[in-house]
CSV table of C-alpha atoms and ligand atoms in Angstrom, one decimal:
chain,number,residue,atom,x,y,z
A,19,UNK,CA,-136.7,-103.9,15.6
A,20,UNK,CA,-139.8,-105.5,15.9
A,21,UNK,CA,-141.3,-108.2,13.3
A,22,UNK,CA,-143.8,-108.1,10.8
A,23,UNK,CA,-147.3,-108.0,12.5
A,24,UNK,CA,-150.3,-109.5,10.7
A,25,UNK,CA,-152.2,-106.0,10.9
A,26,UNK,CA,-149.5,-103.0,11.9
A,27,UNK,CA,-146.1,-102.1,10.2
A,28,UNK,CA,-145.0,-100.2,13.1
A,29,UNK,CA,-141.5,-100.8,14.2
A,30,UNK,CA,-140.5,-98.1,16.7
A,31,UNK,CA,-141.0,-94.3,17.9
A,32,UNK,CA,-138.8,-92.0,16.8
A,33,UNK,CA,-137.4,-88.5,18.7
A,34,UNK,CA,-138.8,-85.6,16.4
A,35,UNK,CA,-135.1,-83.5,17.0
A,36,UNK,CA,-132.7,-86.1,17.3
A,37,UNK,CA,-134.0,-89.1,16.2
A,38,UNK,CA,-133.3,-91.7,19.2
A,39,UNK,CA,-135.8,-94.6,19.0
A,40,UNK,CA,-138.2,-95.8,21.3
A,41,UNK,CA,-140.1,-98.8,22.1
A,42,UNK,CA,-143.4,-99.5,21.0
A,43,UNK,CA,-144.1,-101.8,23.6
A,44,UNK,CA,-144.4,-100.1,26.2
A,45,UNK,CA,-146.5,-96.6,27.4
A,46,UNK,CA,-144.6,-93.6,25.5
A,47,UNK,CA,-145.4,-89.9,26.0
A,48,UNK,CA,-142.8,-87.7,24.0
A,49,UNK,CA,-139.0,-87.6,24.0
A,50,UNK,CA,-137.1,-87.8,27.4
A,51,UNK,CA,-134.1,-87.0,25.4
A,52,UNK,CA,-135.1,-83.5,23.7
A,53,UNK,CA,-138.7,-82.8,25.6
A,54,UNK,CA,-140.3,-83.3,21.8
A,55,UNK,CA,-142.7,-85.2,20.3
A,56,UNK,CA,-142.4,-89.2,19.6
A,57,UNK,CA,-144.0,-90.4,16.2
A,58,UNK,CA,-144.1,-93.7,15.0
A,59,UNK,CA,-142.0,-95.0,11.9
A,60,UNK,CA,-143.8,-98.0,10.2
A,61,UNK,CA,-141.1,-100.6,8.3
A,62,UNK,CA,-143.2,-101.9,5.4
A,63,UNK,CA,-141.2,-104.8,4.2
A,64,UNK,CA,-143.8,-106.5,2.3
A,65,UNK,CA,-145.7,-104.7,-0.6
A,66,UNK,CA,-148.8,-103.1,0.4
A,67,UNK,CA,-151.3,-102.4,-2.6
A,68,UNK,CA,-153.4,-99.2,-3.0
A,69,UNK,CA,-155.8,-101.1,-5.1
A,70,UNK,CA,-156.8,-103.3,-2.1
A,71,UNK,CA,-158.3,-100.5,-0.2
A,72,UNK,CA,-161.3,-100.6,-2.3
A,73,UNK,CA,-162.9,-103.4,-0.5
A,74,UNK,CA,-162.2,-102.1,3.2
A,75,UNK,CA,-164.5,-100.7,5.5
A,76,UNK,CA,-165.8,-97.1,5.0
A,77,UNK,CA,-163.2,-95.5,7.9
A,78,UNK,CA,-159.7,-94.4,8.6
A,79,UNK,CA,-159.0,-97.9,10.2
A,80,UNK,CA,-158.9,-99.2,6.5
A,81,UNK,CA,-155.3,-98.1,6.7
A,82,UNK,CA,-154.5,-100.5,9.2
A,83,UNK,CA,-150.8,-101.5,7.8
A,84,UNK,CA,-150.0,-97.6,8.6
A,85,UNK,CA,-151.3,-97.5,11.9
A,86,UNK,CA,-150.4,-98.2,15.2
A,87,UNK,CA,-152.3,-101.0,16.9
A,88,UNK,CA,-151.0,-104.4,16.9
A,89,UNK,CA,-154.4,-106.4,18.0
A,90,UNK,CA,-157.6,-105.8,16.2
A,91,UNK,CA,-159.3,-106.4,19.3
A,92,UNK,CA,-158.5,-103.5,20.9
A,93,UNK,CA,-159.6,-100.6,18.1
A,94,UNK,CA,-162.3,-98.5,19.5
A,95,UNK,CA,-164.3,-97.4,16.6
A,96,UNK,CA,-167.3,-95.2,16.3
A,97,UNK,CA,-166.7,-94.8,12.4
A,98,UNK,CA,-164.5,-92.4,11.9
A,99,UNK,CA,-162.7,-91.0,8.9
A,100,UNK,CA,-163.2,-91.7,5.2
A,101,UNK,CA,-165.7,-88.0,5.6
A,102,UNK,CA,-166.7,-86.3,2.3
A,103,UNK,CA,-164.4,-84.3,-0.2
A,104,UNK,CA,-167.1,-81.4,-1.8
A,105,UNK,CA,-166.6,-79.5,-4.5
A,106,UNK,CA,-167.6,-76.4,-3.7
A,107,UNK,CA,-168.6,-75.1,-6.9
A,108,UNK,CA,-170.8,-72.5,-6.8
A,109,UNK,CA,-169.0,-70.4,-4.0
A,110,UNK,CA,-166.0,-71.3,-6.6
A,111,UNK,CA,-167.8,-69.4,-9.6
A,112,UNK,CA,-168.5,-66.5,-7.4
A,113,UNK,CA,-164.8,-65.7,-6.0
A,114,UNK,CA,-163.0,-66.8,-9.2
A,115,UNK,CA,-161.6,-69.7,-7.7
A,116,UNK,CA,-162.4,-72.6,-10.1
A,117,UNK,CA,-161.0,-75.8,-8.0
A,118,UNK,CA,-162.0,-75.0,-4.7
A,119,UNK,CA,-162.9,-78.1,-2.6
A,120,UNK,CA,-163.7,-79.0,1.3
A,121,UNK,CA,-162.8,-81.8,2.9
A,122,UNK,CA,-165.6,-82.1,5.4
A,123,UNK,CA,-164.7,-83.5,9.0
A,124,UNK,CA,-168.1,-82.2,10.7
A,125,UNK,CA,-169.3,-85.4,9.7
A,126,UNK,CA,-167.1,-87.4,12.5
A,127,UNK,CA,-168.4,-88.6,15.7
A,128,UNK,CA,-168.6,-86.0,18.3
A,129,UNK,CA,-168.6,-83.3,15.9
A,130,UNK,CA,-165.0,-82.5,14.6
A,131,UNK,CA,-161.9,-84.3,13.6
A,132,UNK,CA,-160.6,-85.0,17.2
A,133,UNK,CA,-162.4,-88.8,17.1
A,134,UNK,CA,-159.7,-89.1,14.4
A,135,UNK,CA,-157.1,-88.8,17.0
A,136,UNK,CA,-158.8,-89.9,20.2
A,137,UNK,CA,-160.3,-93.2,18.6
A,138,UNK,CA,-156.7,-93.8,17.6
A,139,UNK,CA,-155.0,-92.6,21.3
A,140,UNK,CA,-157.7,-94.3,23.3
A,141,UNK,CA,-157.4,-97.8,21.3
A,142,UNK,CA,-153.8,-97.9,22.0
A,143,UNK,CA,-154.1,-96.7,25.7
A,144,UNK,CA,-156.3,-100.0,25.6
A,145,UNK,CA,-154.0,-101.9,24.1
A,146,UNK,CA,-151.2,-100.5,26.5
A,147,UNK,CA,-153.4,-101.4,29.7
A,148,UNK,CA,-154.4,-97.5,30.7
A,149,UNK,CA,-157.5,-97.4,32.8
A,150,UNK,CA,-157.6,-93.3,33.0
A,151,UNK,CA,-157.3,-90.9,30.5
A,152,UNK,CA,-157.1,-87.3,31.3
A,153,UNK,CA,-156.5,-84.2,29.1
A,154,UNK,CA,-156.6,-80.6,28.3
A,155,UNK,CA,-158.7,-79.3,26.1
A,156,UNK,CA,-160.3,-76.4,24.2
A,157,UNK,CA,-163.3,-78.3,23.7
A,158,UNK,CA,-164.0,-80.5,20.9
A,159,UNK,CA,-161.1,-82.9,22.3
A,160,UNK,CA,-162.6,-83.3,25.6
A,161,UNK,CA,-165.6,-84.6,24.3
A,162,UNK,CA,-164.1,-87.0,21.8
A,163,UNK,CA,-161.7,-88.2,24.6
A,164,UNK,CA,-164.9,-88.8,26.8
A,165,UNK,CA,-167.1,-90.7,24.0
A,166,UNK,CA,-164.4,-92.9,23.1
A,167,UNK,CA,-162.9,-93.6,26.6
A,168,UNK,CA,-166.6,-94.4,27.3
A,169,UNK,CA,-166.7,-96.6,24.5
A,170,UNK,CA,-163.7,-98.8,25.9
A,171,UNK,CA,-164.7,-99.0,29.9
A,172,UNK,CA,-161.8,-96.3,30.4
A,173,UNK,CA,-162.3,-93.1,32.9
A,174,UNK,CA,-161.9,-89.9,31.2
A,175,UNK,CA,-160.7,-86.9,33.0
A,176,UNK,CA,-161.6,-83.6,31.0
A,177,UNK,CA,-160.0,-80.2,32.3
A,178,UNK,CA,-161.7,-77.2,29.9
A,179,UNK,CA,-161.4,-73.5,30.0
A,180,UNK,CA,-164.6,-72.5,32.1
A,181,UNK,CA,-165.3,-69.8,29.1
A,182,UNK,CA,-166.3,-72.5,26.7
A,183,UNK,CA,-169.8,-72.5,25.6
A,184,UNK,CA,-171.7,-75.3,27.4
A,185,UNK,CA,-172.4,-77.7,24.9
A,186,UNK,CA,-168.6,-78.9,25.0
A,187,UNK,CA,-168.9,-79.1,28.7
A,188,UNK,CA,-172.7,-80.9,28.1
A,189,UNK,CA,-171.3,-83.3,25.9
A,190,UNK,CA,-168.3,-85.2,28.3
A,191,UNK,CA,-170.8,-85.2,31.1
A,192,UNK,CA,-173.4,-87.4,28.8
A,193,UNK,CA,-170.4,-89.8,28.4
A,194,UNK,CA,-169.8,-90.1,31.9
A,195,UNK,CA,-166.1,-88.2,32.3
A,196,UNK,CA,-165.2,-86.5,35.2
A,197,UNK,CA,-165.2,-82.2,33.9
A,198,UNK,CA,-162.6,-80.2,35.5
A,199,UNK,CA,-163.2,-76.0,34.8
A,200,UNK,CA,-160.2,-74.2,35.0
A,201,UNK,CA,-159.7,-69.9,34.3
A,202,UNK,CA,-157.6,-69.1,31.3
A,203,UNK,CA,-156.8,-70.6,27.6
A,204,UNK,CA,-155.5,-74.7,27.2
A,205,UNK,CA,-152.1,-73.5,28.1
A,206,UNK,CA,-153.5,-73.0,31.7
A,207,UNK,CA,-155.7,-76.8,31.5
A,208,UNK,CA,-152.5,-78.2,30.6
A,209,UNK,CA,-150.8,-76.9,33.9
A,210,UNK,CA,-153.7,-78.1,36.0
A,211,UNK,CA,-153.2,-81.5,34.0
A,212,UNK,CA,-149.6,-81.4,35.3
A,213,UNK,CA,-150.8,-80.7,38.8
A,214,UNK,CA,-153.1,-83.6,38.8
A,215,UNK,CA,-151.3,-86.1,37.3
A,216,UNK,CA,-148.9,-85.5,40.8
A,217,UNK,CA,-151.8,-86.8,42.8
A,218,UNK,CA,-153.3,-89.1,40.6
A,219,UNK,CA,-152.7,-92.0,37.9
A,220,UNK,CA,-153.7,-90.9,34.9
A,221,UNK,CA,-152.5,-91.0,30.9
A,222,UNK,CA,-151.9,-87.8,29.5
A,223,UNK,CA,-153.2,-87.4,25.7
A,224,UNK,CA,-152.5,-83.8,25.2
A,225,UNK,CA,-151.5,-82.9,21.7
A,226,UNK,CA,-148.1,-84.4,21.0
A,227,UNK,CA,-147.0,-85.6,24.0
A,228,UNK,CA,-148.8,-88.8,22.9
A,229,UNK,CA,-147.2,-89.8,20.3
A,230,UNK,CA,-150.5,-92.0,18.4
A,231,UNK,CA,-153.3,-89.1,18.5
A,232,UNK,CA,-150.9,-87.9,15.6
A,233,UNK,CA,-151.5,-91.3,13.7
A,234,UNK,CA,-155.0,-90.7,13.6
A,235,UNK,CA,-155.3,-87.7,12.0
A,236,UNK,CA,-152.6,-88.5,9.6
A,237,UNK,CA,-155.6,-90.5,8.3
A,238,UNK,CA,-156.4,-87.0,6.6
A,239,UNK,CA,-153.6,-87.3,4.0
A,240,UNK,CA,-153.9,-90.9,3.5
A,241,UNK,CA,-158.0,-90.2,2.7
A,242,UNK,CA,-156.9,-87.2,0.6
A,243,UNK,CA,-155.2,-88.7,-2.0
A,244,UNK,CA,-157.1,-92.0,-2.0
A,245,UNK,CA,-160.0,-89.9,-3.0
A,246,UNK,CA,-158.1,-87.2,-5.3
A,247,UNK,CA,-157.2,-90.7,-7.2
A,248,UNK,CA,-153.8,-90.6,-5.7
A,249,UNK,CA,-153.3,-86.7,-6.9
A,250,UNK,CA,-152.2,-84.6,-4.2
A,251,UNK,CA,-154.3,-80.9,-4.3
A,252,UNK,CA,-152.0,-78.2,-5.1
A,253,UNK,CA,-152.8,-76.0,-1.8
A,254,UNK,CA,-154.5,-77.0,1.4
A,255,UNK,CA,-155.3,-74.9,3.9
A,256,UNK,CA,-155.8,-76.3,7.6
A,257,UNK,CA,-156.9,-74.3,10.8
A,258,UNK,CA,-153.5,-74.9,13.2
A,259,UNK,CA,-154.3,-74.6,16.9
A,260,UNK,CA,-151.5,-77.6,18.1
A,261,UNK,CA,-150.8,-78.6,14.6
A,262,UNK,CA,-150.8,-82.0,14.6
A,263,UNK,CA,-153.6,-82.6,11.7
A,264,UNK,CA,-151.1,-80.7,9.7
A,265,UNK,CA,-147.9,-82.5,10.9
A,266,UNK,CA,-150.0,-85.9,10.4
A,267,UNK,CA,-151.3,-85.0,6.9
A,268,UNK,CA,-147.1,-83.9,6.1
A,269,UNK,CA,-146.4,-87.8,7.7
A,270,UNK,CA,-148.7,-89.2,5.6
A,271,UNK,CA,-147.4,-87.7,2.4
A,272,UNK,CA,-143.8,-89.2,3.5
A,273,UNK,CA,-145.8,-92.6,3.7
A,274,UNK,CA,-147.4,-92.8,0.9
A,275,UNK,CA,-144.4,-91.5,-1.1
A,276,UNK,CA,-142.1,-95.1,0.4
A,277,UNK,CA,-145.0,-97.2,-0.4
A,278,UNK,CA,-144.7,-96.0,-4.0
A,279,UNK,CA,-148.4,-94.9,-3.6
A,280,UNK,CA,-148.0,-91.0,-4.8
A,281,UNK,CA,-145.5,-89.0,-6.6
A,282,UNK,CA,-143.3,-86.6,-4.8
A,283,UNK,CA,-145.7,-83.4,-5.7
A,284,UNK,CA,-146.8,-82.2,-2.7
A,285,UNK,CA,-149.1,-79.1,-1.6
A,286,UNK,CA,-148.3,-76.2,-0.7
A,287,UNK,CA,-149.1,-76.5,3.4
A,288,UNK,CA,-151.0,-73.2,4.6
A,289,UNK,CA,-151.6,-72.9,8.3
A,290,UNK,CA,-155.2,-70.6,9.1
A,291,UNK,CA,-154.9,-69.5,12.8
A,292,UNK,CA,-157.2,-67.0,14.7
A,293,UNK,CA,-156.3,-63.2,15.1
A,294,UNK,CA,-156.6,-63.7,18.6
A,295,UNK,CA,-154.3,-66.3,18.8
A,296,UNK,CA,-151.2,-66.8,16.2
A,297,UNK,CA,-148.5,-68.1,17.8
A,298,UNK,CA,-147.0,-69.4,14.6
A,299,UNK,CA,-148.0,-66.5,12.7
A,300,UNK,CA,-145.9,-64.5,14.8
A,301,UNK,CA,-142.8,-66.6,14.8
A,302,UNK,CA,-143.0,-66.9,10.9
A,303,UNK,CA,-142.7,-63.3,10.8
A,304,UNK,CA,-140.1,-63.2,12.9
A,305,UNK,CA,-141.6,-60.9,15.5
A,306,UNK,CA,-140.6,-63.8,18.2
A,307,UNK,CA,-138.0,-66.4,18.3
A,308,UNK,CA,-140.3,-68.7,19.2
A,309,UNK,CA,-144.3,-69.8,20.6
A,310,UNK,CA,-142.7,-70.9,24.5
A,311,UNK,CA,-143.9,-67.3,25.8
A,312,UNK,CA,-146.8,-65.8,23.3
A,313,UNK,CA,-149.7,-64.5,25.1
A,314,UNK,CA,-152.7,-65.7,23.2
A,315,UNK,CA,-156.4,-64.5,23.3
A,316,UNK,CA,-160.0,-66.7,23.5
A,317,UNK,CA,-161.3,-67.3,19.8
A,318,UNK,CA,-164.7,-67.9,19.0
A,319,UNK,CA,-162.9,-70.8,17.3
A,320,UNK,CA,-161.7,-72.5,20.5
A,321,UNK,CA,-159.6,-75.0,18.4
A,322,UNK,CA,-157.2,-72.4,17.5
A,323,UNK,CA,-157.1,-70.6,20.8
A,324,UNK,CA,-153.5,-72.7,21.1
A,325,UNK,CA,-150.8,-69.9,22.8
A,326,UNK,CA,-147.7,-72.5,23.0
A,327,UNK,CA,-148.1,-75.1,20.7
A,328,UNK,CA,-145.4,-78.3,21.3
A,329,UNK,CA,-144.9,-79.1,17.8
A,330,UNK,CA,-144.0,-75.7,16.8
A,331,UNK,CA,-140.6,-76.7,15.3
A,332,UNK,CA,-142.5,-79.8,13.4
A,333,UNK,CA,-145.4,-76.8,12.3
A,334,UNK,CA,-142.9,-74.5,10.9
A,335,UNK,CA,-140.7,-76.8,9.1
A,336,UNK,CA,-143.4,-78.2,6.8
A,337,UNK,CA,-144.6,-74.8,6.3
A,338,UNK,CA,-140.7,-74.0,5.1
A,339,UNK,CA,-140.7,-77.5,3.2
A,340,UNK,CA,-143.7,-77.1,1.4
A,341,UNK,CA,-143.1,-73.3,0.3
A,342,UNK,CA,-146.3,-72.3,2.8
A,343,UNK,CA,-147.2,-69.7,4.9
A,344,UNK,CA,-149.2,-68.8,7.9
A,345,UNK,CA,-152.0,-65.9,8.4
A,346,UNK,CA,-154.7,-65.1,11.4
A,347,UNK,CA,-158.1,-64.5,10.6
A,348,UNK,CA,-160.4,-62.4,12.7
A,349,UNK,CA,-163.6,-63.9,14.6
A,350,UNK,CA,-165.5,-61.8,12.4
A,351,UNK,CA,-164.1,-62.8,8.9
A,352,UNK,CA,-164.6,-66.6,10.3
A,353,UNK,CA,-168.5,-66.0,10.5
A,354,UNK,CA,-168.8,-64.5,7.3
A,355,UNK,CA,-166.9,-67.6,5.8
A,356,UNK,CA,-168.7,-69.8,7.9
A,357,UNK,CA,-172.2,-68.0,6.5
A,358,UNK,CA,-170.8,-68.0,3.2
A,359,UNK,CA,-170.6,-71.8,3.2
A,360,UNK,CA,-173.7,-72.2,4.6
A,361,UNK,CA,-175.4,-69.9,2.1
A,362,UNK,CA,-174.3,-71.1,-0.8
A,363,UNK,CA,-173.1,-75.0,-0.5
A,364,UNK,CA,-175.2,-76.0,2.2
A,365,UNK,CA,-172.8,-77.6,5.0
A,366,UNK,CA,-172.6,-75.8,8.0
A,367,UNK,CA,-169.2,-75.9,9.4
A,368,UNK,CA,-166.9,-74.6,12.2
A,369,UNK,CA,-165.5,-70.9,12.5
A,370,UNK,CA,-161.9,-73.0,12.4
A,371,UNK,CA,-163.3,-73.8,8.4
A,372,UNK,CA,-164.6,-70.8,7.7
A,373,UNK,CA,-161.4,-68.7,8.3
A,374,UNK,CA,-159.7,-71.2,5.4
A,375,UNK,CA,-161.9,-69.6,2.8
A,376,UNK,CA,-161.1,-66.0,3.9
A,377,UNK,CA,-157.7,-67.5,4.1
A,378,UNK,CA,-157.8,-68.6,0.8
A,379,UNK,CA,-159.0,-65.0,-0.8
A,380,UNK,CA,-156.4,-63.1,1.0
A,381,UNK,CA,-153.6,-65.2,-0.6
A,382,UNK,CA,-155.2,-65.3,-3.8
A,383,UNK,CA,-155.1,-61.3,-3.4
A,384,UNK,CA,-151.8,-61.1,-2.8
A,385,UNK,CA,-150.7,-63.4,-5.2
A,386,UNK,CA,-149.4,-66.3,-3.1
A,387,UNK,CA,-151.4,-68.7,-4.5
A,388,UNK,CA,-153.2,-68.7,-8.1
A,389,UNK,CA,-156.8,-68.9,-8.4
A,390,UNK,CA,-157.0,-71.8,-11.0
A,391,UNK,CA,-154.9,-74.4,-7.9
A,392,UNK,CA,-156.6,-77.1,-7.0
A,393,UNK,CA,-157.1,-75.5,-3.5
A,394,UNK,CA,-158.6,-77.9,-0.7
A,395,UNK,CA,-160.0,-76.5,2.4
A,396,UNK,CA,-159.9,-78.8,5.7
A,397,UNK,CA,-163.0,-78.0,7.6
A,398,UNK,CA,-162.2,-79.7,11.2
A,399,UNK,CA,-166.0,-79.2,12.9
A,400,UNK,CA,-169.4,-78.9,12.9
A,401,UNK,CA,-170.9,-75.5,12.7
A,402,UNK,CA,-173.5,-77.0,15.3
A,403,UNK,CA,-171.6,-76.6,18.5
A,404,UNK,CA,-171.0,-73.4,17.9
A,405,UNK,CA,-174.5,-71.8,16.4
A,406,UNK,CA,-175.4,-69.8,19.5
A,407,UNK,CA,-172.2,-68.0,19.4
A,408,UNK,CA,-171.9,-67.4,15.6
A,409,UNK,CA,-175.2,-65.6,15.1
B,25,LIG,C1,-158.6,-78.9,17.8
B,25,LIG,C2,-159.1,-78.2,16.6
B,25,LIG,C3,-158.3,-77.6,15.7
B,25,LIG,C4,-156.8,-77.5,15.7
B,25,LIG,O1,-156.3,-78.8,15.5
B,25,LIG,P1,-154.8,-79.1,15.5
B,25,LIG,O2,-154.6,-80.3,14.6
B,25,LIG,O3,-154.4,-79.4,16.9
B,25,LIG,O4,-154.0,-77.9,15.0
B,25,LIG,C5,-159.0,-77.0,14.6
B,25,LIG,N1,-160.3,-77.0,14.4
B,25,LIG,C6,-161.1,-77.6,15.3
B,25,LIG,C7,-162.6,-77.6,15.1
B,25,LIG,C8,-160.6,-78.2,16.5
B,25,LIG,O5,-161.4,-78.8,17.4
């Protein structure tokens, strides 16, 4: 057990199945024990207050105590976190759902809510003493990966499915990191990661096999019910490729709950996938004992486009815990959500966000949720990146 630092709580990394602990100390990927993913566990043996946070800085690193780095000096920040919570009121009035709201990530750097992770996994690969970072990628990772690992002098290697529209691929060269093209979905990047890593010395960040990208985005649920006035929404819906916003949101909740912070009400978790690709879907119904061999298709949400994820255990037992579900969502339905948005509350997200208000109307239609809930939708992107390919 470690002591009490100045800035991070963090005492040790924890097995996801059976619990064994790890150090923090030293470079971690996931568990050698079960092959699952690591998180952290934070000891918090001094009171933290919630009224404190009001004079922090505008970004998810004002939740230093619950995060991973031990030395200030080596966060690598391009402000991310603490984005908008919208009502979105007049879309609302029109579909009968009175407390509908969006929690808007498009405003992150790069684009999308991966700086949330990467400016958390890159800090600590600093800390840790990496000097190349490589990782798989459906797109909006990549570029986070490469803006931040450009940010702290670190090389990023970036291995993308050649299908992805160019301005993913655009974006990692501007930041200098080395873009690998590979045939097939990210299940087929992360094989060519594998192959590389064999040659070369690189740090693998792919989702949850890392165990800090997590602690980024659990930044989401700390942000969620520091804005909601520490009242948790009753339903939120989150677009799952790999899961680990919605895993990290879940943590968060847990956290917030020991510090006394929050009650024990929590949402109802509802995980949005694509059509083409709905690896939990399908295990949820039952069709499949499990995500290790599901045949996925390309998305026009790339995010999503996720055949095997590794947390999938993690995914479907907060979706059991929280009385949730799962449900795909065509490309289609995603532009007409994303238009819908755009039309009449004037954001312009990603297809991932638009799917979670089609999401929403479908489980409103078959009763699974009520329309009166306080009903938050996690938008993860920017419509931007995507335009050419949404009109
Ligand atoms: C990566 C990504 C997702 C999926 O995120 P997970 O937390 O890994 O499930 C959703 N939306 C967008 C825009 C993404 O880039």
């Amino acid at each position: 057990m470690r002591v009490v630092q100045d800035i991070s709580h963090i005492s040790y990394l924890q097995c996801s199945k059976c619990n064994q602990s790890y150090e923090v100390e030293r470079i971690n990927t996931f568990s050698t024990c079960c092959h699952k993913p690591l998180l952290a566990k934070y000891e918090f043996l001094t009171e933290i207050s919630k009224h404190e946070l009001k004079e922090r800085e505008s970004s998810m690193w004002r939740y230093f105590e619950m995060l991973p780095v031990l030395n200030k000096e080596n966060i690598i920040s391009l402000g991310e976190g603490m984005t908008p919570i919208l009502p979105l009121q007049r879309l609302g009035d029109l579909y009968g759902m009175p407390n509908l709201w969006l929690k808007d990530e498009s405003l992150n750097p790069t684009g999308s809510f991966k700086a949330r992770g990467l400016s958390m996994a890159v800090s600590k690969a600093k800390e840790l003493g990496v000097d190349t970072c490589i990782i798989p990628t459906a797109g909006n990772a990549g570029g986070a990966l490469s803006a931040y690992c450009a940010r702290a002098g670190i090389k990023a290697v970036v291995v993308m499915p050649s299908h992805t529209p160019a301005v993913f691929k655009q974006e990692c060269k501007f930041y200098d990191a080395e873009l690998i093209l590979v045939d097939g979905l990210i299940s087929d990047c992360g094989r060519k990661v594998a192959e590389i890593k064999k040659e070369r010395d690189c740090f693998d960040v792919s989702t949850l096999k890392e165990p800090y990208r997590i602690e980024g985005k659990k930044t989401m649920g700390y942000e969620i019910a520091e804005q909601g006035n520490w009242e948790l929404p009753d339903v939120i819906l989150y677009p799952t490729g790999g899961g680990t916003g919605l895993i990290g949101i879940w943590k968060a909740f847990y956290e917030m709950q020991e510090l006394g912070w929050i009650d024990d009400k929590f949402p109802k978790m509802i995980a949005v996938q694509a059509e083409n690709c709905q690896p939990i879907v399908e295990t949820l119904n039952g069709s499949q004992e499990n995500a290790r061999n599901y045949k996925g298709k390309a998305s026009l949400a790339n995010g999503l486009a996720v055949p095997n994820p590794f947390g999938e255990d993690l995914i479907l037992e907060i979706l059991q815990e929280s009385n949730g579900t799962a449900l795909g969502i065509s490309d289609m339905e995603m532009i007409n959500g994303v238009k819908d948005i755009a039309k009449h509350e004037g954001t312009l997200i990603a297809p991932e966000g638009g799917a979670l208000l089609k999401a929403a109307q479908k489980l409103i239609d078959n009763h699974f949720i009520r329309p009166d809930e306080k009903i938050l939708l996690l938008n993860t992107g920017s419509g931007y990146k995507y335009l050419e390919n949404m009109i």
